[in-house]
Amino acid sequence: MSDNETSILCAAEIIGNSRYLCVSTGAGVSAESGVPTFRGAGGKWNTIDPEDVATYEAFSRDPEFVWSFYNDRRVNGASCRPNPAHIAIAQLEKRFGDNFTLITQNVDNLHREAGSERILEIHGNIWRVRCTCCNIEYEERTNPLPARPYCKTCGEGAWIRPAVVWFGETLDFDLLYRANKALESCDALLIVGTSGYVYPAAEFIVIAKRSGARVIEINVEETPNAGFVDAKVLGKAGEMLPRILSRITGEG
Ligand code: BV8
């Protein structure tokens, strides 16, 4: 049996025998849907400096340039659909019921479109906007948005921004509190498609391990988490997750 097959079996055993499952996802879970990742081969940050487009300072300096970056992602995102990884995670949620929490760094909405409901979008959502004047937040599906998008309430001159968390901005306290509670409660943490580079998400494995959870990681390459995981599944999330799920359900 290959090492990876052994890891798939080990992952299925951990999840199948756990009481409370936490899943933490990054950009890699959406790669097979056509959403570019940030780091690694073809990563967004290989050609664009995050400081130029994903900070409040960048937006204050040149909001049109920042919106051109997010409009490109919205236009690309409109043609992206959930892949088998998103669907498998939604099926795991159905299996675990209230003893399940999905924490995602992704802003692409694909977990919701796949049917996930117990989801914490800790970095926000690219289909939501927030007014920089009145602070109202709402879903805005106009795609692409105008080069200079303004608040639907305040009107001309009142810029809206993407309702996402930029570097240097704090995460929503309630979301972070709920994520930490779930990580402290789980006895299995499944980490899918994250480079483990961005904080505070990079620390989720520490919280879960400290609480006694066993950890599985699915990635196409080794990450800094490698030394801490109980099962390391090397492969594409869209291929590995259905294989793990079928082992759990006895169909595989
Ligand atoms: C904060 C939203 C308080 C916008 C994003 C402690 C130490 C050092 C630095 C810090 C720290 N605390 C805070 C910081 C600063 C900063 C940070 O972490 N910097 C990094 C660069 C070191 N953090 C913050 O500013 C956070 N705020 O902590 O507030 C504070 C503030 C200042 C100072 C102290 C405390 C806010 C961070 C949120 C930033 N916003 N996104 C947007 O999307 O436009 S982050 C951005 O990166 C995305 O959300 C993305 O999801 C996220 C993380 O990246 P990944 O998801 O991991 O994606 P990546 O491309 O890196 O990796 C993809 C992985 O998938 C790879 O491993 C690849 O191998 C794998 N893969 C590819 N294909 C597949 C696959 N795996 C499986 N299957 C496949 N098919």
GROMACS .gro file of C-alpha atoms and ligand atoms in nm:
model
  332
    1MET     CA    1   0.000   0.000   0.000
    2SER     CA    2   0.143   0.346  -0.091
    3ASP     CA    3   0.233   0.592   0.184
    4ASN     CA    4  -0.045   0.820   0.064
    5GLU     CA    5  -0.302   0.541   0.072
    6THR     CA    6  -0.196   0.473   0.429
    7SER     CA    7  -0.239   0.843   0.509
    8ILE     CA    8  -0.585   0.841   0.348
    9LEU     CA    9  -0.684   0.543   0.564
   10CYS     CA   10  -0.539   0.712   0.873
   11ALA     CA   11  -0.727   1.032   0.794
   12ALA     CA   12  -1.053   0.839   0.750
   13GLU     CA   13  -0.995   0.659   1.081
   14ILE     CA   14  -0.928   0.985   1.269
   15ILE     CA   15  -1.235   1.160   1.125
   16GLY     CA   16  -1.457   0.850   1.149
   17ASN     CA   17  -1.377   0.810   1.519
   18SER     CA   18  -1.397   1.177   1.615
   19ARG     CA   19  -1.678   1.341   1.806
   20TYR     CA   20  -1.624   1.702   1.692
   21LEU     CA   21  -1.463   1.788   1.358
   22CYS     CA   22  -1.309   2.126   1.272
   23VAL     CA   23  -1.207   2.198   0.912
   24SER     CA   24  -0.972   2.486   0.828
   25THR     CA   25  -0.933   2.578   0.460
   26GLY     CA   26  -0.716   2.809   0.253
   27ALA     CA   27  -0.689   2.906  -0.111
   28GLY     CA   28  -0.578   2.555  -0.216
   29VAL     CA   29  -0.927   2.412  -0.159
   30SER     CA   30  -1.055   2.639  -0.439
   31ALA     CA   31  -0.761   2.591  -0.678
   32GLU     CA   32  -0.942   2.317  -0.875
   33SER     CA   33  -1.239   2.552  -0.914
   34GLY     CA   34  -1.015   2.794  -1.105
   35VAL     CA   35  -0.957   3.041  -0.820
   36PRO     CA   36  -0.586   3.138  -0.822
   37THR     CA   37  -0.394   3.077  -0.499
   38PHE     CA   38  -0.174   3.342  -0.341
   39ARG     CA   39   0.160   3.163  -0.301
   40GLY     CA   40   0.335   2.878  -0.479
   41ALA     CA   41   0.316   2.810  -0.852
   42GLY     CA   42   0.103   3.072  -1.028
   43GLY     CA   43   0.027   3.239  -0.697
   44LYS     CA   44  -0.122   3.588  -0.700
   45TRP     CA   45   0.142   3.730  -0.472
   46ASN     CA   46   0.416   3.619  -0.716
   47THR     CA   47   0.325   3.911  -0.943
   48ILE     CA   48   0.145   4.152  -0.712
   49ASP     CA   49   0.275   4.284  -0.379
   50PRO     CA   50   0.001   4.236  -0.116
   51GLU     CA   51   0.110   4.573   0.028
   52ASP     CA   52  -0.012   4.733  -0.297
   53VAL     CA   53  -0.361   4.585  -0.300
   54ALA     CA   54  -0.451   4.412   0.029
   55THR     CA   55  -0.397   4.680   0.295
   56TYR     CA   56  -0.607   4.979   0.403
   57GLU     CA   57  -0.309   5.203   0.327
   58ALA     CA   58  -0.308   5.078  -0.035
   59PHE     CA   59  -0.681   5.150  -0.062
   60SER     CA   60  -0.639   5.498   0.086
   61ARG     CA   61  -0.352   5.564  -0.155
   62ASP     CA   62  -0.520   5.440  -0.473
   63PRO     CA   63  -0.874   5.299  -0.434
   64GLU     CA   64  -0.922   5.262  -0.810
   65PHE     CA   65  -0.613   5.040  -0.837
   66VAL     CA   66  -0.725   4.825  -0.544
   67TRP     CA   67  -1.073   4.794  -0.696
   68SER     CA   68  -0.920   4.690  -1.031
   69PHE     CA   69  -0.752   4.400  -0.841
   70TYR     CA   70  -1.077   4.297  -0.670
   71ASN     CA   71  -1.289   4.348  -0.979
   72ASP     CA   72  -1.059   4.108  -1.168
   73ARG     CA   73  -1.111   3.849  -0.892
   74ARG     CA   74  -1.489   3.903  -0.895
   75VAL     CA   75  -1.505   3.862  -1.273
   76ASN     CA   76  -1.294   3.544  -1.256
   77GLY     CA   77  -1.486   3.422  -0.951
   78ALA     CA   78  -1.823   3.452  -1.125
   79SER     CA   79  -1.732   3.155  -1.347
   80CYS     CA   80  -1.591   2.940  -1.063
   81ARG     CA   81  -1.800   2.662  -0.913
   82PRO     CA   82  -1.750   2.445  -0.604
   83ASN     CA   83  -1.524   2.144  -0.672
   84PRO     CA   84  -1.545   1.794  -0.513
   85ALA     CA   85  -1.343   1.918  -0.215
   86HIS     CA   86  -1.602   2.182  -0.122
   87ILE     CA   87  -1.878   1.925  -0.172
   88ALA     CA   88  -1.703   1.664   0.045
   89ILE     CA   89  -1.660   1.921   0.324
   90ALA     CA   90  -2.032   2.005   0.306
   91GLN     CA   91  -2.108   1.631   0.330
   92LEU     CA   92  -1.885   1.602   0.637
   93GLU     CA   93  -2.086   1.884   0.795
   94LYS     CA   94  -2.408   1.689   0.735
   95ARG     CA   95  -2.250   1.383   0.898
   96PHE     CA   96  -2.132   1.571   1.211
   97GLY     CA   97  -2.426   1.810   1.253
   98ASP     CA   98  -2.371   2.059   1.538
   99ASN     CA   99  -2.033   1.898   1.619
  100PHE     CA  100  -1.876   2.061   1.315
  101THR     CA  101  -1.719   2.398   1.233
  102LEU     CA  102  -1.564   2.509   0.904
  103ILE     CA  103  -1.316   2.798   0.933
  104THR     CA  104  -1.208   2.940   0.599
  105GLN     CA  105  -0.953   3.203   0.501
  106ASN     CA  106  -1.113   3.214   0.157
  107VAL     CA  107  -1.333   3.500   0.044
  108ASP     CA  108  -1.468   3.327  -0.270
  109ASN     CA  109  -1.802   3.206  -0.126
  110LEU     CA  110  -1.754   2.858  -0.277
  111HIS     CA  111  -1.806   2.674   0.053
  112ARG     CA  112  -2.151   2.838   0.088
  113GLU     CA  113  -2.233   2.752  -0.274
  114ALA     CA  114  -2.140   2.390  -0.200
  115GLY     CA  115  -2.391   2.384   0.087
  116SER     CA  116  -2.171   2.449   0.391
  117GLU     CA  117  -2.361   2.636   0.662
  118ARG     CA  118  -2.159   2.608   0.984
  119ILE     CA  119  -1.890   2.831   0.835
  120LEU     CA  120  -1.672   3.111   0.971
  121GLU     CA  121  -1.539   3.331   0.687
  122ILE     CA  122  -1.262   3.486   0.895
  123HIS     CA  123  -1.124   3.696   0.608
  124GLY     CA  124  -1.462   3.812   0.480
  125ASN     CA  125  -1.635   3.765   0.147
  126ILE     CA  126  -1.547   3.915  -0.193
  127TRP     CA  127  -1.919   3.948  -0.287
  128ARG     CA  128  -1.983   4.183   0.008
  129VAL     CA  129  -1.888   4.550   0.031
  130ARG     CA  130  -1.869   4.808   0.312
  131CYS     CA  131  -1.911   5.185   0.294
  132THR     CA  132  -1.606   5.381   0.414
  133CYS     CA  133  -1.841   5.660   0.530
  134CYS     CA  134  -2.151   5.508   0.692
  135ASN     CA  135  -1.998   5.161   0.745
  136ILE     CA  136  -2.306   4.982   0.607
  137GLU     CA  137  -2.218   4.635   0.475
  138TYR     CA  138  -2.418   4.459   0.206
  139GLU     CA  139  -2.398   4.200  -0.069
  140GLU     CA  140  -2.315   4.359  -0.405
  141ARG     CA  141  -2.331   4.129  -0.707
  142THR     CA  142  -2.286   4.396  -0.979
  143ASN     CA  143  -1.992   4.250  -1.171
  144PRO     CA  144  -1.764   4.414  -1.248
  145LEU     CA  145  -1.832   4.711  -1.023
  146PRO     CA  146  -1.763   5.058  -1.169
  147ALA     CA  147  -1.402   5.178  -1.142
  148ARG     CA  148  -1.515   5.418  -0.864
  149PRO     CA  149  -1.794   5.232  -0.675
  150TYR     CA  150  -1.991   5.438  -0.421
  151CYS     CA  151  -2.222   5.350  -0.135
  152LYS     CA  152  -2.585   5.278  -0.237
  153THR     CA  153  -2.698   5.486   0.062
  154CYS     CA  154  -2.446   5.775   0.081
  155GLY     CA  155  -2.410   5.808  -0.296
  156GLU     CA  156  -2.153   6.006  -0.499
  157GLY     CA  157  -1.808   6.028  -0.344
  158ALA     CA  158  -1.870   5.777  -0.062
  159TRP     CA  159  -1.634   5.492  -0.157
  160ILE     CA  160  -1.728   5.134  -0.078
  161ARG     CA  161  -1.449   4.883  -0.012
  162PRO     CA  162  -1.442   4.503  -0.037
  163ALA     CA  163  -1.574   4.352   0.290
  164VAL     CA  164  -1.256   4.149   0.339
  165VAL     CA  165  -0.983   4.160   0.608
  166TRP     CA  166  -0.665   4.321   0.473
  167PHE     CA  167  -0.315   4.271   0.610
  168GLY     CA  168  -0.271   4.482   0.921
  169GLU     CA  169  -0.646   4.477   0.995
  170THR     CA  170  -0.783   4.281   1.287
  171LEU     CA  171  -1.028   3.999   1.227
  172ASP     CA  172  -1.387   4.019   1.344
  173PHE     CA  173  -1.363   3.945   1.716
  174ASP     CA  174  -1.678   3.732   1.730
  175LEU     CA  175  -1.564   3.515   1.437
  176LEU     CA  176  -1.221   3.471   1.593
  177TYR     CA  177  -1.376   3.387   1.932
  178ARG     CA  178  -1.603   3.123   1.772
  179ALA     CA  179  -1.310   2.981   1.574
  180ASN     CA  180  -1.100   2.947   1.889
  181LYS     CA  181  -1.387   2.784   2.080
  182ALA     CA  182  -1.435   2.531   1.798
  183LEU     CA  183  -1.061   2.457   1.784
  184GLU     CA  184  -1.057   2.403   2.162
  185SER     CA  185  -1.362   2.174   2.139
  186CYS     CA  186  -1.262   1.957   1.844
  187ASP     CA  187  -1.090   1.621   1.868
  188ALA     CA  188  -1.005   1.626   1.497
  189LEU     CA  189  -0.882   1.918   1.284
  190LEU     CA  190  -0.868   1.879   0.905
  191ILE     CA  191  -0.647   2.145   0.739
  192VAL     CA  192  -0.697   2.176   0.364
  193GLY     CA  193  -0.500   2.383   0.112
  194THR     CA  194  -0.326   2.647   0.318
  195SER     CA  195   0.039   2.746   0.317
  196GLY     CA  196   0.016   2.809   0.692
  197TYR     CA  197   0.174   3.149   0.637
  198VAL     CA  198  -0.093   3.400   0.734
  199TYR     CA  199  -0.178   3.477   1.096
  200PRO     CA  200  -0.382   3.419   1.303
  201ALA     CA  201  -0.501   3.122   1.087
  202ALA     CA  202  -0.146   2.982   1.097
  203GLU     CA  203  -0.188   2.927   1.471
  204PHE     CA  204  -0.508   2.719   1.448
  205ILE     CA  205  -0.309   2.393   1.451
  206VAL     CA  206  -0.140   2.495   1.779
  207ILE     CA  207  -0.476   2.563   1.949
  208ALA     CA  208  -0.620   2.231   1.832
  209LYS     CA  209  -0.311   2.027   1.926
  210ARG     CA  210  -0.300   2.195   2.267
  211SER     CA  211  -0.659   2.078   2.320
  212GLY     CA  212  -0.563   1.719   2.237
  213ALA     CA  213  -0.703   1.706   1.883
  214ARG     CA  214  -0.552   1.487   1.612
  215VAL     CA  215  -0.466   1.680   1.295
  216ILE     CA  216  -0.487   1.585   0.927
  217GLU     CA  217  -0.343   1.801   0.651
  218ILE     CA  218  -0.426   1.780   0.280
  219ASN     CA  219  -0.194   1.975   0.051
  220VAL     CA  220  -0.011   1.923  -0.276
  221GLU     CA  221   0.318   1.999  -0.100
  222GLU     CA  222   0.477   1.996   0.246
  223THR     CA  223   0.391   2.293   0.469
  224PRO     CA  224   0.532   2.422   0.802
  225ASN     CA  225   0.263   2.208   0.970
  226ALA     CA  226   0.429   1.885   0.851
  227GLY     CA  227   0.596   1.808   1.185
  228PHE     CA  228   0.275   1.854   1.385
  229VAL     CA  229   0.019   1.655   1.187
  230ASP     CA  230  -0.103   1.301   1.260
  231ALA     CA  231  -0.184   1.231   0.895
  232LYS     CA  232  -0.031   1.412   0.597
  233VAL     CA  233  -0.221   1.349   0.273
  234LEU     CA  234  -0.024   1.474  -0.029
  235GLY     CA  235  -0.250   1.544  -0.325
  236LYS     CA  236  -0.518   1.767  -0.467
  237ALA     CA  237  -0.801   1.837  -0.226
  238GLY     CA  238  -1.061   1.769  -0.495
  239GLU     CA  239  -0.920   1.415  -0.538
  240MET     CA  240  -0.815   1.329  -0.181
  241LEU     CA  241  -1.123   1.443   0.011
  242PRO     CA  242  -1.373   1.226  -0.182
  243ARG     CA  243  -1.141   0.926  -0.127
  244ILE     CA  244  -1.124   0.994   0.247
  245LEU     CA  245  -1.502   1.043   0.263
  246SER     CA  246  -1.573   0.718   0.080
  247ARG     CA  247  -1.351   0.534   0.330
  248ILE     CA  248  -1.550   0.690   0.615
  249THR     CA  249  -1.887   0.599   0.466
  250GLY     CA  250  -1.765   0.250   0.370
  251GLU     CA  251  -1.825   0.316   0.001
  252GLY     CA  252  -1.454   0.315  -0.083
  253BV8     C1  253  -0.422   4.038   1.222
  253BV8     C2  254  -0.829   3.859   0.251
  253BV8     C3  255  -0.398   4.168   1.420
  253BV8     C4  256  -0.808   3.956   0.142
  253BV8     C5  257  -0.615   3.787   0.344
  253BV8     C6  258   0.217   3.725   1.360
  253BV8     C7  259   0.338   3.697   1.299
  253BV8     C8  260   0.368   3.752   1.173
  253BV8     C9  261   0.276   3.836   1.108
  253BV8    C10  262   0.159   3.862   1.170
  253BV8    C11  263   0.126   3.808   1.293
  253BV8     N1  264   0.003   3.853   1.328
  253BV8    C12  265  -0.044   3.933   1.229
  253BV8    C13  266   0.050   3.941   1.132
  253BV8    C14  267   0.040   4.019   1.010
  253BV8    C15  268  -0.042   3.947   0.902
  253BV8    C16  269   0.027   3.822   0.850
  253BV8     O1  270  -0.007   3.712   0.887
  253BV8     N2  271   0.122   3.843   0.760
  253BV8    C17  272   0.184   3.732   0.694
  253BV8    C18  273   0.217   3.775   0.552
  253BV8    C19  274   0.307   3.690   0.772
  253BV8     N3  275  -0.173   3.912   0.948
  253BV8    C20  276  -0.269   4.005   0.949
  253BV8     O2  277  -0.248   4.122   0.920
  253BV8    C21  278  -0.407   3.960   0.993
  253BV8     N4  279  -0.455   4.052   1.092
  253BV8     O3  280  -0.359   3.946   1.264
  253BV8     O4  281  -0.465   4.146   1.299
  253BV8    C22  282  -0.258   4.218   1.391
  253BV8    C23  283  -0.236   4.309   1.287
  253BV8    C24  284  -0.104   4.354   1.262
  253BV8    C25  285   0.003   4.307   1.338
  253BV8    C26  286  -0.021   4.214   1.442
  253BV8    C27  287  -0.152   4.169   1.467
  253BV8    C28  288  -0.502   3.964   0.874
  253BV8    C29  289  -0.463   3.859   0.774
  253BV8    C30  290  -0.571   3.849   0.664
  253BV8    C31  291  -0.517   3.903   0.535
  253BV8     N5  292  -0.617   3.883   0.429
  253BV8     N6  293  -0.714   3.770   0.257
  253BV8    C32  294  -0.808   3.891   0.009
  253BV8     O5  295  -0.827   3.768  -0.004
  253BV8     O6  296  -0.792   3.967  -0.087
  253BV8     S1  297  -0.488   3.675   0.347
  253BV8    C33  298  -0.483   3.581   0.205
  253BV8     O7  299  -0.387   3.480   0.235
  253BV8    C34  300  -0.605   3.504   0.169
  253BV8     O8  301  -0.713   3.515   0.258
  253BV8    C35  302  -0.552   3.359   0.172
  253BV8     O9  303  -0.647   3.265   0.190
  253BV8    C36  304  -0.465   3.376   0.286
  253BV8    C37  305  -0.376   3.268   0.333
  253BV8    O10  306  -0.318   3.208   0.226
  253BV8     P1  307  -0.360   3.057   0.192
  253BV8    O11  308  -0.507   3.046   0.199
  253BV8    O12  309  -0.280   2.967   0.276
  253BV8    O13  310  -0.322   3.054   0.041
  253BV8     P2  311  -0.178   3.033  -0.020
  253BV8    O14  312  -0.187   3.067  -0.165
  253BV8    O15  313  -0.075   3.098   0.066
  253BV8    O16  314  -0.153   2.874  -0.007
  253BV8    C38  315  -0.233   2.784  -0.084
  253BV8    C39  316  -0.193   2.645  -0.040
  253BV8    O17  317  -0.274   2.551  -0.110
  253BV8    C40  318  -0.048   2.610  -0.072
  253BV8    O18  319   0.009   2.545   0.039
  253BV8    C41  320  -0.059   2.510  -0.191
  253BV8    O19  321   0.043   2.414  -0.187
  253BV8    C42  322  -0.193   2.448  -0.164
  253BV8     N7  323  -0.264   2.398  -0.281
  253BV8    C43  324  -0.265   2.448  -0.406
  253BV8     N8  325  -0.349   2.374  -0.485
  253BV8    C44  326  -0.402   2.279  -0.405
  253BV8    C45  327  -0.348   2.293  -0.275
  253BV8     N9  328  -0.382   2.210  -0.173
  253BV8    C46  329  -0.470   2.113  -0.199
  253BV8    N10  330  -0.527   2.093  -0.321
  253BV8    C47  331  -0.495   2.173  -0.425
  253BV8    N11  332  -0.552   2.151  -0.546
   0.00000   0.00000   0.00000
